[in-house]
Every structure is written in C-alpha cells, then in structure tokens.
Coordinates of C-alpha atoms in Angstrom, one line a residue:
M1 CA 85.2 72.9 114.7
K2 CA 84.0 76.1 113.0
I3 CA 85.8 79.2 114.3
L4 CA 84.9 82.9 113.8
V5 CA 87.6 85.5 114.3
I6 CA 86.5 89.2 114.6
G7 CA 88.9 91.8 113.1
S8 CA 91.0 92.7 110.1
G9 CA 94.5 93.5 111.3
G10 CA 97.9 91.9 111.6
R11 CA 96.9 90.6 115.1
E12 CA 93.9 88.7 113.6
H13 CA 96.0 87.3 110.7
A14 CA 98.5 85.9 113.2
L15 CA 95.8 84.4 115.4
I16 CA 94.1 82.9 112.3
W17 CA 97.4 81.5 111.1
K18 CA 97.9 79.8 114.4
I19 CA 94.3 78.6 114.6
A20 CA 94.5 77.1 111.1
Q21 CA 97.3 74.8 112.4
S22 CA 94.9 73.0 114.8
P23 CA 93.7 69.6 113.8
K24 CA 90.4 70.4 115.6
V25 CA 89.5 73.2 113.2
K26 CA 87.6 72.4 110.0
H27 CA 86.6 75.9 108.8
I28 CA 87.5 79.5 109.8
Y29 CA 85.5 82.6 109.2
A30 CA 86.9 86.1 109.6
A31 CA 84.8 89.3 109.9
P32 CA 85.8 91.3 108.0
G33 CA 89.3 90.0 107.4
N34 CA 91.9 91.2 104.8
A35 CA 93.7 90.0 101.7
G36 CA 96.1 87.8 103.7
I37 CA 93.5 86.3 106.0
A38 CA 91.5 85.4 102.8
S39 CA 94.0 82.6 102.1
L40 CA 93.2 80.9 105.4
A41 CA 89.7 81.8 106.2
E42 CA 86.4 82.8 104.6
C43 CA 86.0 86.5 104.9
V44 CA 82.6 87.9 105.8
P45 CA 81.9 91.6 105.1
V46 CA 80.5 92.5 108.6
P47 CA 82.1 95.4 110.5
V48 CA 83.5 94.6 113.9
D49 CA 81.1 97.0 115.6
E50 CA 77.9 95.4 114.2
I51 CA 77.6 93.0 117.1
K52 CA 74.0 91.9 116.4
K53 CA 74.9 91.0 112.8
L54 CA 77.9 89.1 114.0
A55 CA 75.9 87.1 116.5
S56 CA 73.3 86.4 113.8
F57 CA 76.0 85.2 111.5
A58 CA 77.5 83.0 114.2
L59 CA 74.1 81.4 114.8
S60 CA 73.4 80.9 111.2
K61 CA 76.7 79.0 110.7
S62 CA 76.6 77.1 114.0
I63 CA 80.0 78.6 115.0
D64 CA 81.6 76.6 117.8
L65 CA 83.9 79.3 119.1
T66 CA 84.5 83.0 118.4
L67 CA 87.7 84.9 119.1
V68 CA 87.6 88.7 119.3
G69 CA 90.7 90.6 118.2
P70 CA 90.1 94.3 118.6
E71 CA 88.9 96.3 121.6
L72 CA 85.9 98.1 120.1
P73 CA 83.5 95.2 119.9
L74 CA 84.5 94.0 123.4
T75 CA 83.7 97.4 124.9
L76 CA 80.4 97.4 123.0
G77 CA 79.4 94.1 124.6
I78 CA 79.9 91.5 121.9
A79 CA 80.6 88.8 124.5
D80 CA 77.4 89.6 126.3
E81 CA 75.4 89.4 123.0
F82 CA 77.0 86.1 122.0
K83 CA 76.4 84.5 125.4
R84 CA 72.8 85.6 125.3
Y85 CA 72.3 83.2 122.4
G86 CA 74.4 80.4 123.9
L87 CA 77.4 81.1 121.6
K88 CA 80.8 80.3 123.0
I89 CA 83.2 83.3 122.8
C90 CA 86.7 84.1 124.0
G91 CA 86.8 87.6 125.2
P92 CA 85.7 89.7 128.2
D93 CA 82.2 90.9 128.7
R94 CA 81.3 94.6 128.6
T95 CA 81.9 95.3 132.3
A96 CA 85.3 93.5 132.3
A97 CA 86.3 95.3 129.0
R98 CA 86.1 98.6 131.0
I99 CA 89.7 97.9 132.0
E100 CA 90.6 99.2 128.5
G101 CA 87.4 101.2 127.7
S102 CA 87.9 103.6 130.7
K103 CA 91.4 104.6 131.8
L104 CA 89.9 105.9 135.1
F105 CA 88.3 102.6 135.8
A106 CA 91.7 100.9 135.3
K107 CA 93.5 103.4 137.5
D108 CA 90.9 103.2 140.3
L109 CA 91.1 99.4 140.1
M110 CA 94.9 99.4 140.4
K111 CA 94.7 101.8 143.3
K112 CA 92.2 99.7 145.1
Y113 CA 94.2 96.5 144.6
R114 CA 97.7 98.1 145.1
V115 CA 99.0 97.5 141.6
P116 CA 102.0 99.7 140.9
T117 CA 101.2 102.6 138.6
A118 CA 101.7 106.3 138.3
D119 CA 99.8 108.8 140.5
Y120 CA 96.8 110.3 138.7
A121 CA 93.8 112.6 138.8
A122 CA 90.7 112.8 136.6
F123 CA 88.9 115.9 135.3
E124 CA 85.9 116.9 133.2
S125 CA 86.5 120.6 133.6
P126 CA 89.3 122.2 131.4
S127 CA 90.0 124.9 133.9
E128 CA 90.3 122.5 136.8
A129 CA 92.6 120.3 134.8
A130 CA 94.8 123.2 133.8
A131 CA 94.9 124.4 137.4
Y132 CA 95.9 120.9 138.6
I133 CA 98.7 120.5 136.1
R134 CA 100.1 124.0 137.0
G135 CA 100.2 123.0 140.6
K136 CA 101.5 119.5 140.0
G137 CA 104.1 120.4 137.4
I138 CA 105.4 118.8 134.3
P139 CA 106.3 116.6 132.5
A140 CA 103.0 114.7 132.7
V141 CA 100.9 112.4 130.6
I142 CA 97.3 113.5 129.6
K143 CA 94.9 110.8 128.4
A144 CA 91.4 110.7 127.0
D145 CA 89.5 108.4 129.3
G146 CA 87.9 106.4 126.6
L147 CA 88.9 104.6 123.4
A148 CA 90.7 106.9 121.0
A149 CA 92.3 104.6 118.5
G150 CA 95.7 104.8 120.2
K151 CA 95.9 108.6 119.7
G152 CA 94.5 109.7 123.1
V153 CA 97.7 109.6 125.1
M154 CA 99.7 112.8 125.1
P155 CA 103.0 113.2 127.0
V156 CA 103.5 116.9 127.7
H157 CA 106.8 118.6 128.6
S158 CA 105.6 122.2 129.0
L159 CA 102.6 124.0 130.3
E160 CA 101.8 125.2 126.8
E161 CA 101.7 121.6 125.6
A162 CA 99.6 120.6 128.5
E163 CA 97.1 123.3 127.9
K164 CA 96.9 122.4 124.2
A165 CA 96.3 118.7 125.1
I166 CA 93.5 119.7 127.5
D167 CA 91.9 121.9 124.9
T168 CA 92.2 119.2 122.2
I169 CA 90.5 116.6 124.3
L170 CA 88.1 118.4 126.6
T171 CA 87.2 121.6 124.8
R172 CA 87.5 120.8 121.1
K173 CA 86.3 117.2 121.6
E174 CA 88.6 115.8 118.9
F175 CA 88.1 112.3 120.3
G176 CA 84.4 112.7 120.7
A177 CA 82.8 110.9 123.7
A178 CA 86.1 109.3 124.5
G179 CA 87.4 112.7 125.6
S180 CA 84.5 113.7 127.9
R181 CA 86.9 113.1 130.8
I182 CA 90.7 113.1 131.0
V183 CA 93.2 111.4 133.3
I184 CA 96.4 113.2 134.1
E185 CA 99.2 111.0 135.2
D186 CA 102.8 111.5 136.5
F187 CA 105.3 111.0 133.8
L188 CA 107.2 107.7 134.2
R189 CA 110.7 107.1 133.0
G190 CA 112.2 103.8 131.9
E191 CA 111.7 101.3 129.1
E192 CA 108.3 100.1 127.9
A193 CA 107.5 96.4 127.5
S194 CA 104.3 94.3 127.1
F195 CA 103.2 91.5 129.3
I196 CA 100.2 89.5 127.9
A197 CA 98.4 86.5 129.4
F198 CA 95.5 84.1 128.8
T199 CA 93.0 84.1 131.7
D200 CA 89.6 82.6 132.5
G201 CA 89.1 84.9 135.4
K202 CA 90.8 82.6 137.8
T203 CA 93.9 80.9 136.2
I204 CA 96.5 82.9 134.4
L205 CA 98.8 81.6 131.7
S206 CA 101.4 84.1 130.7
M207 CA 102.8 84.6 127.2
P208 CA 106.4 85.4 126.5
S209 CA 107.4 89.1 127.1
T210 CA 107.4 91.4 124.1
Q211 CA 108.5 95.0 123.3
D212 CA 106.6 97.3 120.9
H213 CA 107.9 100.3 119.0
K214 CA 105.2 102.9 119.0
A215 CA 106.9 106.0 117.5
I216 CA 106.9 106.3 113.7
Y217 CA 110.6 107.1 113.3
D218 CA 113.9 105.4 114.2
G219 CA 115.1 106.2 117.7
D220 CA 111.5 106.4 119.0
K221 CA 111.1 109.8 117.4
G222 CA 107.9 111.4 115.9
P223 CA 104.2 110.8 116.7
N224 CA 102.9 107.6 118.2
T225 CA 101.4 104.9 116.0
G226 CA 99.5 101.7 116.6
G227 CA 103.0 100.0 116.6
M228 CA 105.8 99.9 114.1
G229 CA 107.3 96.6 115.2
A230 CA 107.9 94.2 118.1
Y231 CA 110.1 91.4 119.3
S232 CA 109.8 88.6 121.8
P233 CA 111.2 87.9 124.3
A234 CA 112.0 91.4 125.7
P235 CA 115.3 91.2 127.6
V236 CA 114.3 94.2 129.8
I237 CA 111.8 91.8 131.5
T238 CA 114.1 89.4 133.2
E239 CA 112.9 86.1 134.6
K240 CA 112.8 87.7 138.1
L241 CA 110.8 90.7 136.8
A242 CA 108.3 88.4 135.0
C243 CA 107.6 86.6 138.2
R244 CA 107.1 90.0 140.0
I245 CA 104.7 91.2 137.2
M246 CA 102.6 88.0 137.7
D247 CA 102.6 88.4 141.5
E248 CA 102.2 92.2 141.7
V249 CA 100.2 93.0 138.6
M250 CA 98.4 90.2 136.8
T251 CA 97.2 88.2 139.8
P252 CA 95.9 91.1 141.8
V253 CA 94.1 92.5 138.8
V254 CA 92.5 89.2 137.8
K255 CA 91.5 88.5 141.4
G256 CA 90.3 92.1 141.8
M257 CA 88.1 92.0 138.7
A258 CA 86.5 88.8 140.0
A259 CA 86.0 90.4 143.4
E260 CA 84.3 93.4 141.7
G261 CA 81.8 91.0 140.0
S262 CA 83.4 91.5 136.6
P263 CA 85.7 88.4 136.1
F264 CA 88.0 88.9 133.1
K265 CA 87.9 86.0 130.6
G266 CA 90.1 86.4 127.5
I267 CA 93.5 87.9 126.8
L268 CA 94.8 90.5 129.2
Y269 CA 97.5 92.9 128.2
A270 CA 99.6 95.0 130.6
G271 CA 101.7 97.8 129.2
M272 CA 104.6 98.1 131.6
M273 CA 107.3 100.7 132.3
I274 CA 110.5 99.1 133.6
D275 CA 113.1 101.3 135.3
G276 CA 115.7 99.0 136.9
D277 CA 113.9 96.9 139.4
A278 CA 110.9 99.3 139.5
I279 CA 107.8 98.2 137.6
R280 CA 104.8 100.4 136.8
V281 CA 101.6 99.7 134.8
L282 CA 101.1 102.2 132.0
E283 CA 97.8 100.7 130.7
F284 CA 95.7 97.6 130.4
N285 CA 94.2 96.3 127.2
A286 CA 91.3 93.9 127.1
R287 CA 92.8 92.0 124.2
S288 CA 96.2 91.0 122.7
G289 CA 98.5 93.6 121.3
D290 CA 99.2 94.5 117.7
P291 CA 102.0 94.0 116.6
E292 CA 103.0 92.0 119.7
T293 CA 100.7 89.1 118.8
Q294 CA 102.7 88.4 115.5
P295 CA 106.0 87.4 117.2
I296 CA 104.2 85.7 120.0
M297 CA 102.2 83.5 117.7
M298 CA 105.3 82.6 115.8
R299 CA 106.8 81.3 119.0
M300 CA 103.7 79.4 120.2
K301 CA 104.3 75.6 119.7
S302 CA 101.2 74.1 121.2
D303 CA 97.7 74.1 119.8
I304 CA 95.9 77.4 120.6
I305 CA 92.4 76.0 120.3
P306 CA 92.3 74.0 123.6
V307 CA 93.5 77.2 125.3
L308 CA 90.8 79.4 123.8
E309 CA 88.2 76.7 124.6
A310 CA 89.4 76.5 128.2
I311 CA 89.1 80.3 128.6
A312 CA 85.6 80.3 127.3
D313 CA 84.7 77.3 129.6
G314 CA 86.4 78.6 132.7
A315 CA 88.7 75.6 132.7
L316 CA 92.2 77.1 132.0
D317 CA 93.7 75.3 135.0
G318 CA 93.7 72.2 132.9
A319 CA 95.5 73.8 129.9
A320 CA 99.2 74.1 129.1
V321 CA 101.2 76.1 126.6
T322 CA 104.7 75.5 125.2
W323 CA 106.9 78.0 123.5
D324 CA 109.7 78.0 120.9
E325 CA 112.8 79.2 122.7
R326 CA 113.9 81.1 119.6
P327 CA 113.3 84.9 119.5
A328 CA 110.9 86.4 116.9
V329 CA 110.9 89.9 115.4
C330 CA 108.1 91.7 113.5
I331 CA 108.8 94.6 111.2
V332 CA 105.7 96.7 110.4
M333 CA 105.6 98.1 106.9
A334 CA 103.4 101.2 106.6
S335 CA 102.1 103.5 103.9
E336 CA 103.9 106.8 103.5
G337 CA 102.2 109.5 105.6
Y338 CA 101.0 107.2 108.4
P339 CA 100.0 108.0 111.2
G340 CA 98.6 111.0 109.3
S341 CA 96.9 110.9 105.9
Y342 CA 98.2 108.3 103.4
R343 CA 97.3 106.9 100.0
K344 CA 95.6 103.6 99.3
G345 CA 95.2 101.3 96.3
M346 CA 98.9 100.8 95.4
A347 CA 99.8 97.3 94.3
I348 CA 102.1 95.3 96.6
E349 CA 104.9 93.3 95.0
G350 CA 107.3 90.7 96.4
L351 CA 105.0 89.0 98.8
T352 CA 105.5 85.5 97.5
E353 CA 109.3 86.0 97.5
A354 CA 109.4 87.2 101.1
Q355 CA 106.9 84.6 102.3
S356 CA 109.1 81.8 100.8
L357 CA 112.0 82.6 103.1
P358 CA 112.7 80.1 105.9
D359 CA 111.1 80.9 109.3
V360 CA 109.3 84.0 107.9
Q361 CA 105.6 84.8 107.9
V362 CA 104.1 88.0 106.3
F363 CA 101.0 88.9 108.3
H364 CA 98.6 91.3 106.5
A365 CA 97.0 94.3 108.2
G366 CA 95.9 97.1 105.9
T367 CA 95.5 95.1 102.7
S368 CA 92.7 94.2 100.3
L369 CA 92.2 92.4 97.0
D370 CA 91.7 94.2 93.7
G371 CA 91.1 91.3 91.4
N372 CA 94.2 89.2 91.7
R373 CA 96.3 92.0 93.1
V374 CA 97.0 92.6 96.8
V375 CA 96.8 96.4 97.4
V376 CA 97.3 98.8 100.2
N377 CA 94.2 99.5 102.2
G378 CA 95.5 101.0 105.5
G379 CA 98.2 102.8 107.3
R380 CA 99.9 99.8 108.8
V381 CA 100.0 97.4 105.9
L382 CA 102.1 94.3 106.7
G383 CA 103.9 92.7 109.7
V384 CA 106.9 90.9 108.4
T385 CA 107.8 88.4 111.1
A386 CA 110.7 86.0 111.5
L387 CA 112.2 83.5 113.9
G388 CA 115.9 83.2 114.5
G389 CA 118.3 81.3 116.7
T390 CA 119.3 84.6 118.2
I391 CA 117.6 88.0 118.3
E392 CA 120.3 89.2 115.9
K393 CA 119.4 86.5 113.4
A394 CA 115.7 87.1 113.7
I395 CA 116.2 90.8 113.0
E396 CA 118.3 90.0 110.0
R397 CA 115.7 87.6 108.6
A398 CA 112.8 90.0 109.1
Y399 CA 114.6 92.9 107.4
D400 CA 115.8 90.6 104.6
A401 CA 112.1 89.7 104.0
A402 CA 110.9 93.2 104.3
S403 CA 113.5 94.4 101.7
R404 CA 111.9 92.2 99.1
I405 CA 108.4 93.7 99.4
R406 CA 107.7 96.9 97.4
W407 CA 104.9 99.4 96.8
D408 CA 104.9 103.1 96.0
G409 CA 105.4 104.8 99.4
A410 CA 106.4 101.8 101.5
Y411 CA 108.0 102.8 104.8
Y412 CA 109.4 100.9 107.8
R413 CA 111.7 101.7 110.8
K414 CA 115.2 100.4 110.5
D415 CA 115.9 99.9 114.2
I416 CA 113.4 97.4 115.4
G417 CA 115.1 95.2 118.0
R418 CA 118.0 97.5 118.7
K419 CA 117.2 97.8 122.4
A420 CA 117.3 94.0 122.7
L421 CA 120.7 93.9 121.0
N422 CA 121.9 96.7 123.3
R423 CA 121.0 94.5 126.3
G424 CA 122.9 91.6 124.9
G425 CA 120.1 89.8 123.1
A426 CA 117.1 87.8 124.3
R427 CA 117.9 85.4 127.1

C-alpha cells in the first residue's frame, strides 16, 4: 500500500512511525512532514490547507489511503475533496468536523443528546456578552467559536479579565473570523484528561486514556500551549469512569452525529474534566491529540493500517486493537520563548544518543533539515517518549533521554507525570 499522511507535527511523526511498522505498507508520503518524518517517509512540500493540491498529488501517486493529522484541512473539507475523486481517506467530512470547527455546534449537539458539559451561552455582541457575564458571575471560560490554534480559550477570574477577553475576541478580532462569535461557559473544576477513540460513525474503539499538560511552566502555571507533555494511561480515568465516558459521552455523540446526517468517521477526541465521579466534556476535537498521540502510539501493539482502512470503509465492527500494558510518557521539548515569540535555526545535538536508549522514541514536531543538520523550526520542537514497566520508570526514561538533547534555548517542563505519581501510578 501507498499511504499519505497530512501534517508536520509530533502527532504525525508518531502516526507515521506506527504506520511504517505495518507489513501492508510499501511507501509513505508526508505533506509537508518534518526532519524526523523524513527518515520514514517521502516528504512533499504541500501545505496542509492546499486541499486541491493534496488531492491532485494523491491521484498522481495512486495513494491507497490518506490519514489527516491536523484539524484545519478537516474543517476545510479535505475528506469531501478526496472522496469526490474516489480517494480513500481516514478523517471526518466538513460537516462532521464542525464538532471542532465550531464550539457552539459542539455545545448544542451535547445539549440535544444530553452529554454532560458546562452550561453556556453564545454571543456576537460585545455589550450583550459583557452584560451576561456580569449577571452570571465569575469565574467563567470565554472561547472563540472557531479554530484559533489552541489560543482561543480564556479562563477569566475577574470582570476585568472577562471584559478584556471579550474585547480581544469580538472587538479587536485577534483571532479573525474564528472570533466572530464567542461561547461563554461555566468554569469547571477538577482534573483534565483526554479520551480518544477510533470510529467509523457506528462502531467505537477506544484508545487508552491520556493526560496532557497544557501550561508552559511546572505546576500548570503560565499561558496555555499546544501541550507540553502527556502520559498514558491517566489514573484519574478509572476503569469505571472509562465505561461511563463511553456510555455517556462517546456513544451518544457518535449516534447523535449520525442522526444529524453528519456521521463522524475518523479519530474523535473528548477533552474531559474529571471531579470525583463527575465527568464533563470540555471540548471535542475532530482528530487525535498532540502530544497525546505519541504515548498512545508507543502503546499500540496491533497493526494500525487495518483499523484505518476499516474506518474509511465503515467496517470497524470487524477490527480489533491490542495495547501494551506498560505506561508511556512524552516530554515536549520547546524553544525558549514559546508560546510567544521564539528563535529558529539552532542546531539540535544529542538526537542519536537519546534515540538509542531502550524503549525510547524521539518524535519530531518543529524541526527541519539544514544540510545534514537537524535544526529548530517551531515552538514545540520534539516529543521525547518512553515506555516503562511503571509510570515512574517511564518518566525516568523520558527525562533521561531529554537530558541528552541540546540546543541553544531548549526548554521543557520537569513535572510531566507528577499527577499520575500522586495518584499511585497508572493502573
């Protein structure tokens, strides 16, 4: 088989790393890829939002199956474009991708199908939004309705912060069209975790639970990022809670999407807030998480290709997945200054040494090649991921590997996985 993977981040590197293990695969293309992906796939310099060019490329190479990593091409309708030409693709069509592309769509869907989530209201008028939050009270969470590269979610703890967030999104339009409408939600307390599943619009195969670390600094301090590390499984999601999430969240949403005439076929991500026995959905994504995909792929024992084919063919009821019982941990190494401005072009050293350690994989995100050198080309640069017999051992291995990688301005959190250790480790 010839496979095309859309994207250039750590998520895509991890997926390609897993795809490359399949005996069914003869050649992998990545658009646009990165320096790490280039060792496994042929990188093609086509941006992820150039969906017509991507479809034309897939046709020219007789691609057997395409997997879409990031959300942007999905919301732009890449699955619709590929299907128009008879190309097999794993990813939801444009109407189904609204579950991530519009927060209001997702909230209304959850309300209709009784999926537990925070109370909410939507506004296009800054004055009406400000009046609502003065009456409702704080804390609250203010979100740009559309895609805002992970920066459109603003928890507010004072009226001043709320008014500033409303002004930033609705008046100053800092997120462009994504901020033409906002959703104001009740503030939820608890511990965040991620629940991700394969689905063909009917059958759902859940992946192991994971927990991301969004804030830039230790102790979950500082501004949010795309994710500074993750581990799997997440002890906060017990076996009992995982069954409830399937019954109360994933199943009603998948059935609801089908009933609405927009069956979801691909990888569905639910960001959850767990508070004791209470579960609430924070958000849905129309694709897998980053960095959550990295530890999940490390734990996946079975061949991923039959699963992806089954999703595209609507035959997931005949598929099965097996998982390594060992926990996995991913440490994201970032460039100094991220998530604000940061430098690029610095040479990265120690990759071979780190990669040679047992049960360690270094997944590239913001990297590129400068001759024979691997250099920094993004904010989140690498996802250093390790398996271990216990969560403690996996953390130790991941940090040992990360400590061997160097570039001018390298930064990473030192507390990834601490919440799991505080809960007695992954069970």
